[in-house]
Coordinates of C-alpha atoms in Angstrom, one line a residue:
Chain B
M1 CA -50.7 9.1 21.2
A2 CA -47.8 10.2 22.4
Q3 CA -47.9 11.4 26.3
H4 CA -45.5 15.1 26.3
S5 CA -42.9 15.4 29.6
D6 CA -42.8 18.3 31.7
V7 CA -38.9 16.5 30.9
Q8 CA -36.4 18.3 28.3
L9 CA -34.7 15.0 26.9
K10 CA -31.0 16.2 26.0
P11 CA -29.4 13.1 23.7
P12 CA -25.7 12.0 26.1
A13 CA -23.3 14.7 24.9
V14 CA -21.3 12.1 23.4
L15 CA -24.4 11.8 20.8
Q16 CA -22.9 14.7 19.3
T17 CA -19.8 15.2 18.4
G18 CA -18.3 15.1 14.6
A19 CA -17.7 18.6 12.6
G20 CA -21.8 19.0 12.4
A21 CA -22.9 18.0 15.2
L22 CA -20.4 21.0 16.9
A23 CA -21.0 23.7 14.8
R24 CA -24.9 23.7 15.3
R25 CA -24.9 23.3 19.2
E26 CA -22.0 26.2 20.1
G27 CA -24.3 28.1 17.1
L28 CA -22.3 28.2 13.3
G29 CA -20.0 31.1 12.1
L30 CA -16.6 30.0 10.8
A31 CA -14.8 31.9 14.5
T32 CA -16.2 29.1 16.2
F33 CA -15.4 26.1 13.4
V34 CA -11.5 27.7 14.0
R35 CA -11.2 27.3 17.7
Q36 CA -12.6 24.2 17.9
F37 CA -10.5 22.4 15.5
P38 CA -7.2 24.9 14.9
A39 CA -5.6 21.5 13.3
G40 CA -7.6 21.2 10.3
C41 CA -8.2 25.1 10.1
I42 CA -4.3 24.8 9.2
G43 CA -4.4 22.0 7.4
A44 CA -7.4 23.4 5.3
V45 CA -5.4 26.4 5.2
I46 CA -2.5 24.5 3.3
L47 CA -4.6 23.1 1.3
V48 CA -6.2 26.0 0.1
F49 CA -2.7 27.9 -0.7
V50 CA -1.7 25.1 -2.7
T51 CA -4.6 23.9 -4.7
F52 CA -4.3 28.4 -5.0
F53 CA -1.2 28.2 -6.7
A54 CA -1.8 25.1 -8.6
L55 CA -4.2 26.5 -11.0
A56 CA -3.4 30.2 -10.9
A57 CA -0.1 28.6 -12.1
P58 CA 0.6 31.1 -15.3
L59 CA -1.0 34.2 -13.4
V60 CA 1.5 34.0 -10.7
T61 CA 4.9 32.5 -12.3
V62 CA 6.5 35.3 -14.6
H63 CA 9.2 31.7 -16.1
D64 CA 8.9 29.3 -18.4
P65 CA 8.6 26.4 -16.7
T66 CA 10.5 23.9 -19.2
Q67 CA 12.5 26.5 -21.5
V68 CA 15.6 25.8 -21.4
K69 CA 18.3 28.4 -20.5
L70 CA 22.0 27.6 -20.4
R71 CA 23.2 31.2 -19.4
E72 CA 20.9 31.3 -15.9
R73 CA 22.4 27.1 -14.9
K74 CA 22.5 26.2 -11.5
Q75 CA 22.1 29.5 -10.0
I76 CA 21.6 30.4 -5.8
P77 CA 18.8 32.1 -4.9
S78 CA 18.4 35.8 -6.0
W79 CA 14.9 38.5 -6.2
S80 CA 14.2 37.4 -9.7
H81 CA 15.4 33.4 -8.9
P82 CA 13.9 33.7 -5.5
L83 CA 14.7 30.2 -5.0
G84 CA 17.6 29.7 -7.7
T85 CA 17.6 27.4 -11.1
D86 CA 18.8 23.4 -11.9
Y87 CA 21.7 22.5 -13.7
E88 CA 19.8 23.7 -17.2
G89 CA 18.7 26.6 -16.6
R90 CA 15.1 26.5 -16.0
D91 CA 13.2 28.3 -12.7
I92 CA 13.0 26.2 -9.6
L93 CA 10.2 27.5 -8.4
T94 CA 8.8 27.8 -12.1
R95 CA 8.9 24.4 -12.1
I96 CA 7.4 23.6 -8.3
I97 CA 4.1 25.0 -8.9
Y98 CA 4.0 24.1 -12.3
G99 CA 4.8 21.1 -11.2
G100 CA 1.8 21.3 -8.2
R101 CA -0.7 21.7 -10.8
V102 CA 0.4 17.4 -11.3
S103 CA 0.6 16.2 -8.3
L104 CA -2.5 17.9 -7.3
A105 CA -4.7 16.5 -10.0
V106 CA -3.2 12.9 -10.0
S107 CA -3.1 12.7 -6.2
V108 CA -6.7 13.4 -6.2
L109 CA -8.0 11.6 -8.6
S110 CA -6.4 8.7 -8.5
V111 CA -7.5 8.5 -5.0
L112 CA -11.4 9.4 -6.6
L113 CA -11.2 7.1 -8.8
G114 CA -9.4 3.4 -6.2
T115 CA -11.2 4.6 -3.4
T116 CA -15.4 4.6 -5.3
V117 CA -14.4 2.0 -7.2
G118 CA -13.1 0.2 -3.9
A119 CA -15.6 1.1 -2.4
L120 CA -19.0 0.3 -4.5
W121 CA -17.5 -3.4 -5.8
G122 CA -16.6 -4.0 -1.0
V123 CA -20.0 -3.2 -0.9
A124 CA -21.5 -4.9 -3.0
S125 CA -18.8 -8.3 -2.7
A126 CA -20.4 -8.3 1.2
Y127 CA -23.8 -6.8 0.4
I128 CA -24.4 -10.0 -2.3
G129 CA -21.9 -12.1 -0.5
G130 CA -22.0 -16.0 -2.1
R131 CA -20.9 -17.0 -5.0
F132 CA -20.1 -12.7 -6.5
D133 CA -19.0 -12.9 -3.1
M134 CA -15.9 -16.0 -3.8
H135 CA -15.9 -14.3 -8.4
S136 CA -14.4 -10.9 -7.7
Q137 CA -12.8 -11.3 -4.4
R138 CA -10.5 -14.4 -6.2
L139 CA -11.0 -11.5 -9.1
L140 CA -9.0 -8.6 -6.5
E141 CA -6.6 -11.5 -5.5
I142 CA -5.5 -12.4 -9.3
F143 CA -5.1 -8.3 -9.4
M144 CA -3.5 -8.0 -5.7
S145 CA -0.8 -10.5 -6.7
F146 CA 1.1 -8.2 -9.4
P147 CA 3.1 -5.7 -6.6
P148 CA 2.2 -2.4 -6.8
L149 CA 4.4 -1.0 -8.3
I150 CA 4.6 -3.6 -11.4
L151 CA 1.3 -3.1 -11.6
A152 CA 1.2 0.3 -12.5
M153 CA 4.3 0.1 -14.6
M154 CA 3.0 -2.0 -16.8
L155 CA -0.3 0.0 -16.7
V156 CA 0.9 2.9 -18.4
I157 CA 2.8 0.9 -20.7
G158 CA -0.2 -0.4 -21.7
M159 CA -2.4 2.4 -22.6
G160 CA 1.1 5.1 -22.7
A161 CA 2.3 8.3 -21.4
G162 CA 0.3 10.4 -19.6
L163 CA -2.3 11.8 -17.1
W164 CA -5.6 9.8 -17.6
A165 CA -2.7 6.6 -18.0
V166 CA -1.0 7.1 -14.5
V167 CA -4.0 8.1 -12.8
I168 CA -5.7 5.0 -13.9
A169 CA -2.8 3.3 -13.1
I170 CA -2.2 4.7 -9.1
G171 CA -5.2 4.6 -8.4
M172 CA -6.3 0.7 -9.8
T173 CA -2.9 0.4 -6.8
R174 CA -5.1 1.9 -4.4
L175 CA -8.6 -0.9 -5.4
P176 CA -7.2 -4.0 -2.7
F177 CA -7.5 -1.6 0.7
G178 CA -10.4 -0.1 0.0
V179 CA -12.3 -3.1 -1.0
R180 CA -10.9 -5.6 2.0
V181 CA -11.8 -2.9 3.8
V182 CA -15.0 -0.9 3.0
R183 CA -15.6 -5.2 2.3
S184 CA -15.2 -6.7 5.9
V185 CA -17.1 -4.1 7.3
A186 CA -19.7 -4.2 5.8
L187 CA -20.1 -7.3 6.4
S188 CA -20.6 -6.4 10.3
V189 CA -23.1 -4.2 9.4
K190 CA -25.0 -6.3 6.7
E191 CA -25.5 -8.0 10.1
L192 CA -26.9 -5.8 12.3
A193 CA -30.0 -5.6 9.9
Chain X
M1 CA -16.5 -23.2 8.0
S2 CA -14.5 -26.1 7.3
R3 CA -16.8 -26.6 3.7
Y4 CA -15.9 -23.0 3.0
V5 CA -12.7 -23.4 3.4
L6 CA -12.1 -26.1 1.1
R7 CA -13.8 -24.0 -1.6
R8 CA -12.5 -21.5 -1.2
V9 CA -9.4 -23.6 -1.9
L10 CA -10.6 -25.5 -5.2
H11 CA -11.8 -21.8 -6.0
A12 CA -8.5 -21.0 -5.7
I13 CA -7.3 -22.9 -8.7
P14 CA -9.3 -21.0 -11.2
A15 CA -7.6 -17.9 -10.4
L16 CA -4.1 -19.5 -9.8
L17 CA -4.4 -19.5 -13.9
G18 CA -6.3 -16.0 -14.2
V19 CA -2.8 -14.8 -12.0
T20 CA -0.6 -17.7 -15.1
I21 CA -2.5 -16.4 -18.3
I22 CA -1.6 -12.4 -16.1
V23 CA 0.8 -12.7 -16.5
F24 CA 2.4 -14.5 -18.8
V25 CA 0.3 -12.7 -21.6
S26 CA 1.2 -8.8 -20.3
L27 CA 5.2 -9.7 -19.7
R28 CA 4.8 -11.5 -23.9
V29 CA 2.9 -8.4 -25.2
M30 CA 5.4 -5.8 -23.3
P31 CA 7.4 -4.2 -25.8
G32 CA 11.3 -5.3 -26.0
D33 CA 12.3 -8.7 -25.5
P34 CA 14.9 -10.1 -23.0
V35 CA 17.7 -11.0 -25.9
S36 CA 18.2 -7.2 -26.7
I37 CA 17.8 -6.2 -23.6
M38 CA 20.8 -8.3 -22.7
F39 CA 23.6 -6.5 -25.7
G40 CA 21.6 -3.3 -24.8
T41 CA 23.7 -1.0 -27.3
Q42 CA 24.8 -3.4 -29.5
A43 CA 20.9 -5.3 -29.8
T44 CA 21.3 -4.5 -34.1
K45 CA 25.0 -6.3 -34.5
I46 CA 23.0 -9.3 -33.7
R47 CA 23.5 -11.6 -36.4
P48 CA 19.8 -13.4 -37.2
E49 CA 22.2 -16.9 -36.4
D50 CA 23.7 -16.3 -32.8
R51 CA 20.1 -14.7 -31.5
A52 CA 18.1 -17.7 -32.4
K53 CA 20.5 -20.0 -30.7
I54 CA 20.5 -17.6 -28.1
E55 CA 16.4 -17.2 -27.8
A56 CA 15.9 -21.1 -28.1
D57 CA 18.7 -22.3 -25.1
L58 CA 16.1 -19.1 -22.8
G59 CA 13.6 -21.3 -24.2
L60 CA 12.3 -18.4 -26.5
S61 CA 11.6 -20.1 -29.8
A62 CA 8.8 -22.1 -29.2
P63 CA 5.2 -20.0 -29.9
L64 CA 3.4 -19.3 -27.3
T65 CA 1.3 -21.9 -26.0
V66 CA 3.7 -24.3 -25.8
Q67 CA 5.7 -21.8 -23.9
Y68 CA 2.7 -21.1 -21.3
F69 CA 2.5 -25.3 -21.3
K70 CA 5.6 -25.6 -20.5
W71 CA 6.4 -23.2 -17.6
L72 CA 3.0 -25.1 -16.4
K73 CA 4.3 -28.1 -16.7
D74 CA 7.4 -27.5 -14.8
I75 CA 5.3 -25.8 -11.7
S76 CA 4.0 -28.4 -11.0
S77 CA 6.5 -30.6 -11.0
G78 CA 8.4 -28.1 -8.8
N79 CA 10.5 -26.6 -11.5
L80 CA 10.8 -22.8 -11.9
G81 CA 13.5 -22.2 -14.6
K82 CA 16.8 -20.2 -14.4
S83 CA 16.8 -16.3 -14.6
F84 CA 18.2 -15.5 -17.7
W85 CA 21.0 -13.2 -15.7
R86 CA 22.0 -14.5 -12.6
G87 CA 23.4 -18.3 -13.3
D88 CA 21.0 -19.7 -10.6
T89 CA 17.5 -20.7 -10.4
V90 CA 14.2 -18.5 -9.0
L91 CA 14.2 -20.8 -6.0
D92 CA 17.3 -20.4 -5.7
L93 CA 17.1 -16.5 -5.4
I94 CA 13.6 -17.2 -2.9
I95 CA 15.6 -19.1 -1.3
Q96 CA 18.5 -16.7 -0.1
R97 CA 16.0 -13.4 -0.8
G98 CA 12.8 -15.1 0.5
P99 CA 13.7 -14.8 4.0
L100 CA 14.7 -11.6 4.7
T101 CA 12.2 -10.3 3.0
V102 CA 9.7 -12.3 5.2
E103 CA 12.0 -10.8 7.8
I104 CA 11.1 -7.8 7.5
A105 CA 7.5 -7.7 7.1
V106 CA 7.1 -10.5 10.3
M107 CA 8.7 -7.2 12.2
A108 CA 6.8 -4.2 10.3
I109 CA 3.4 -5.2 12.0
L110 CA 4.7 -6.6 14.9
L111 CA 5.7 -2.8 15.1
S112 CA 2.7 -1.6 13.8
W113 CA 1.0 -3.8 15.8
V114 CA 2.7 -2.7 19.0
V115 CA 2.9 1.0 18.7
G116 CA -0.1 1.7 16.0
I117 CA -3.2 0.3 18.3
P118 CA -2.5 1.8 21.5
V119 CA -2.2 4.4 20.0
G120 CA -4.9 4.7 18.1
I121 CA -7.3 3.1 21.0
L122 CA -6.3 5.9 23.1
S123 CA -5.9 8.5 20.2
A124 CA -10.0 7.3 20.2
L125 CA -10.7 7.5 23.4
R126 CA -9.3 11.2 24.8
Q127 CA -10.7 12.0 21.7
N128 CA -9.8 16.2 20.6
S129 CA -7.0 16.3 23.4
A130 CA -3.9 17.3 24.0
L131 CA -3.3 13.7 23.3
D132 CA -5.1 13.1 20.5
Y133 CA -3.8 15.3 18.6
I134 CA -0.3 14.2 19.0
A135 CA -0.5 11.5 18.5
R136 CA -2.0 12.2 14.9
F137 CA 0.1 15.3 14.3
F138 CA 2.3 11.3 14.0
T139 CA 0.8 9.3 12.6
V140 CA -0.3 12.4 9.2
L141 CA 3.9 12.6 9.6
F142 CA 4.6 8.7 9.4
L143 CA 2.2 8.7 7.0
A144 CA 3.5 11.6 4.3
I145 CA 6.8 11.5 5.3
P146 CA 8.2 9.0 2.4
G147 CA 10.2 6.1 3.2
F148 CA 13.3 6.0 0.8
W149 CA 13.9 9.2 2.1
L150 CA 14.0 8.0 6.1
G151 CA 15.2 5.1 5.6
A152 CA 18.4 7.3 3.9
L153 CA 18.4 9.6 7.3
I154 CA 18.5 7.1 8.8
V155 CA 21.7 5.4 6.9
L156 CA 23.5 8.5 6.6
V157 CA 22.9 9.9 10.1
L158 CA 24.4 6.3 12.0
L159 CA 27.5 6.8 9.1
L160 CA 28.2 10.5 9.9
W161 CA 27.8 11.0 13.4
W162 CA 28.3 6.9 14.7
D163 CA 31.1 5.9 11.6
Y164 CA 28.5 3.2 11.6
A165 CA 26.9 0.7 8.4
P166 CA 25.4 -2.1 8.8
P167 CA 26.6 -5.3 7.1
L168 CA 25.8 -5.8 3.6
G169 CA 24.4 -9.2 2.1
V170 CA 22.6 -11.9 2.2
I171 CA 22.7 -12.9 6.3
D172 CA 21.8 -15.9 7.2
L173 CA 18.7 -15.3 10.2
W174 CA 19.9 -18.9 12.1
N175 CA 23.7 -17.8 11.0
N176 CA 24.9 -15.6 12.5
P177 CA 21.1 -13.3 14.8
I178 CA 23.3 -11.0 15.5
K179 CA 24.6 -9.1 11.9
N180 CA 20.7 -10.7 10.4
L181 CA 19.3 -8.4 12.9
Q182 CA 21.2 -5.6 12.1
V183 CA 20.5 -5.5 8.6
V184 CA 17.0 -6.8 8.8
L185 CA 16.2 -4.0 12.1
G186 CA 16.2 -0.8 9.2
P187 CA 14.5 -1.6 6.6
A188 CA 11.6 -2.3 9.8
V189 CA 11.3 0.0 11.3
V190 CA 10.5 2.6 8.8
L191 CA 8.6 0.1 7.4
G192 CA 6.6 -0.1 11.3
L193 CA 6.6 3.4 11.1
A194 CA 4.6 3.9 7.8
V195 CA 2.2 0.7 8.5
S196 CA 2.2 2.2 12.5
A197 CA 0.1 5.5 11.1
Y198 CA -2.5 3.8 8.8
I199 CA -3.2 1.1 11.4
A200 CA -3.4 3.9 14.7
R201 CA -5.4 5.8 11.4
M202 CA -7.7 2.8 11.1
T203 CA -7.7 1.2 15.0
R204 CA -8.8 5.5 15.8
S205 CA -11.7 6.0 13.3
S206 CA -13.1 2.5 13.6
L207 CA -13.2 3.2 17.6
L208 CA -15.0 6.3 17.3
E209 CA -17.7 4.4 15.2
I210 CA -17.6 1.2 17.8
I211 CA -18.0 3.1 21.8
R212 CA -21.0 5.2 20.7
E213 CA -23.0 2.5 20.3
D214 CA -25.8 1.1 22.5
Y215 CA -24.2 -2.3 23.4
I216 CA -20.6 -1.1 25.2
R217 CA -22.7 2.4 27.1
T218 CA -24.9 -0.9 29.0
A219 CA -22.1 -2.7 29.2
R220 CA -21.3 0.7 31.4
A221 CA -24.3 0.7 32.4
K222 CA -23.7 -2.9 34.3
G223 CA -21.2 -1.5 36.3
L224 CA -18.5 -3.2 33.2
Q225 CA -14.6 -1.8 33.9
E226 CA -13.8 0.7 31.5
Q227 CA -10.3 -1.4 30.1
A228 CA -12.7 -4.6 29.7
V229 CA -15.4 -2.2 28.1
I230 CA -13.1 -1.5 26.0
L231 CA -10.9 -4.6 25.3
K232 CA -13.1 -7.2 25.1
H233 CA -16.1 -5.8 24.1
A234 CA -15.4 -2.6 21.5
L235 CA -11.7 -3.5 20.1
R236 CA -12.9 -7.1 19.8
N237 CA -15.9 -5.8 16.7
A238 CA -12.9 -2.6 15.8
A239 CA -10.2 -5.0 14.3
L240 CA -12.4 -6.4 12.1
P241 CA -10.9 -3.2 9.3
I242 CA -8.0 -3.6 11.6
I243 CA -7.0 -6.7 11.1
T244 CA -7.9 -6.3 7.5
L245 CA -6.4 -3.7 6.1
S246 CA -2.9 -5.3 8.3
G247 CA -4.2 -7.9 5.4
V248 CA -3.0 -6.9 3.0
L249 CA -0.9 -4.2 4.3
F250 CA 1.4 -7.7 5.9
G251 CA 1.0 -9.2 1.8
F252 CA 2.5 -6.0 0.1
L253 CA 4.8 -6.0 2.7
L254 CA 5.8 -9.7 1.5
S255 CA 6.1 -8.6 -1.9
G256 CA 9.2 -6.2 -1.6
T257 CA 9.2 -2.9 -0.7
V258 CA 11.3 -2.8 -2.9
V259 CA 12.1 1.7 -2.1
V260 CA 12.6 0.4 1.4
E261 CA 15.0 -1.9 0.6
Q262 CA 17.1 0.5 -1.7
A263 CA 17.0 2.5 0.5
F264 CA 19.4 0.8 2.6
N265 CA 20.8 -1.5 -0.1
V266 CA 18.7 -4.3 1.1
P267 CA 18.5 -7.7 -1.3
G268 CA 14.9 -9.1 -0.7
L269 CA 12.6 -9.8 -3.3
G270 CA 11.8 -6.2 -4.9
K271 CA 14.6 -5.8 -5.5
A272 CA 14.8 -8.8 -7.2
M273 CA 11.1 -7.9 -8.5
I274 CA 12.5 -4.7 -10.4
E275 CA 15.4 -5.7 -11.0
A276 CA 13.7 -8.4 -13.5
F277 CA 10.9 -6.2 -14.5
V278 CA 13.6 -3.8 -16.2
T279 CA 15.8 -6.9 -17.5
L280 CA 12.8 -8.7 -18.6
D281 CA 13.6 -11.7 -17.7
Y282 CA 10.4 -13.8 -17.8
A283 CA 11.1 -16.6 -15.6
V284 CA 11.3 -14.5 -12.6
I285 CA 8.9 -12.2 -13.0
Q286 CA 6.6 -15.1 -13.2
N287 CA 6.9 -17.5 -10.5
L288 CA 7.4 -14.0 -8.1
V289 CA 3.5 -13.0 -9.6
L290 CA 2.9 -16.6 -8.9
L291 CA 5.0 -16.9 -5.5
Y292 CA 3.0 -13.4 -4.1
S293 CA -1.0 -14.4 -5.7
I294 CA -0.3 -17.7 -3.5
V295 CA 0.5 -14.9 0.0
F296 CA -2.2 -13.0 -1.0
I297 CA -4.7 -15.8 -1.0
V298 CA -4.1 -17.4 2.0
I299 CA -3.5 -14.4 4.0
N300 CA -7.6 -13.0 2.4
L301 CA -8.7 -16.9 4.2
I302 CA -7.0 -16.5 7.4
I303 CA -8.8 -12.8 7.1
D304 CA -12.0 -13.5 5.7
V305 CA -12.4 -16.3 7.7
S306 CA -10.8 -14.6 11.9
Y307 CA -13.5 -12.4 10.5
A308 CA -16.5 -15.7 12.1
W309 CA -14.4 -16.1 14.6
L310 CA -14.0 -12.1 15.7
D311 CA -17.8 -11.0 14.8
P312 CA -20.1 -14.9 15.4
R313 CA -22.9 -13.3 13.6
I314 CA -20.8 -13.4 10.2
R315 CA -21.1 -17.0 8.6
Y316 CA -19.7 -18.0 4.6
L317 CA -22.7 -20.4 3.8

């Protein structure tokens, strides 16, 4: 039988941090969130801006990013070319916007790949422990012996060029960080149980 | 614990063999061959008998399995072979360029601890304060700035404003420490700042989690000084991911940091590796990768042993 006390138990303020808890405490709302996390909001706006232009690239640009126009090479910024043109007459702003598509896709996918696989591997290695830990960590050491740049070059040569080869190559170079760091935390958390 | 270390050393042997097989096979299946690269555009004009002679000189004409076992035999007797391009041996290359890379890596990691850990601690203890925002601004900034750009900027500013250029070439620390430090300082600072940013962010997030634990409240409740609570109780437990990250980063710094070496024109191991890779200098690549694998095996062992010391509940069986 639980005894009800008159005193309202309030969790100490320290326990209620983080965006979610703050939003709950202050009453939900975008305005509150913006006031509480100004820096995060600036970052979010930039990210939305970049993502929008990357996704809408054909809609927001008038030039072709790859068409060579030797007549218009090396132009200074003008209304038709806000950032000028390069040595082959291609519009630089258009090329930045289209380049953003590749950069965004590669960075999101490769970090997702490297971190997900790394975290799963790290947790498994720490949690199962024993022989699995011993062997899987030696496997990772084989992997780490190749400097990231060399590993990425070898993978791209092996798989052929293309977006996915780059994503996998960069993702693989992120793997050691994920595995080792997650394993270290998981080793310590495992002992709490 | 000593039994665990012994087991790790024994398990390192198959790992090293694995490295030798992977690097040997992957180099051989890579498109292009060293002799063609040596002659560049003239490669098609080499007479077959000349090519055969050059390949025999480089030790490339024997069957692959024979080449592989000859390499293993050579390294077990301490002979790392000769570079295809340079006249010197791979051992000379490592002895000449290794110390510079080791110096840069050690200085960068020390700098990252001196800067990154205090910044991370302050940032965590004063979460969401102005100080935290400033710290986070700079850590994100240094994560975002590419090392080669910052490096090029430092070189240019020194040159154009003060008419100063760091000395070139390999300068021994013991013979001429002042000149040597001039070579090493630039890359060490650029890399150290980038690594500090990683360390500061890891310290902050790890510490933020730990200072909400019950035992920290207990430590405070029993009247311990804040300094002792943070440095002795919180930081010790928050240290695991920080040490781990430092270890991985240190290993990669030791295996060479090509773009920064390039920006400062420092002849380190990273540059040697890339040059060897572009020219398919098998002997150099194979032995450097093997060296890095030993480096990582040793670093990871030290870090894993340090876990048990930092958190005595962790025991390896």
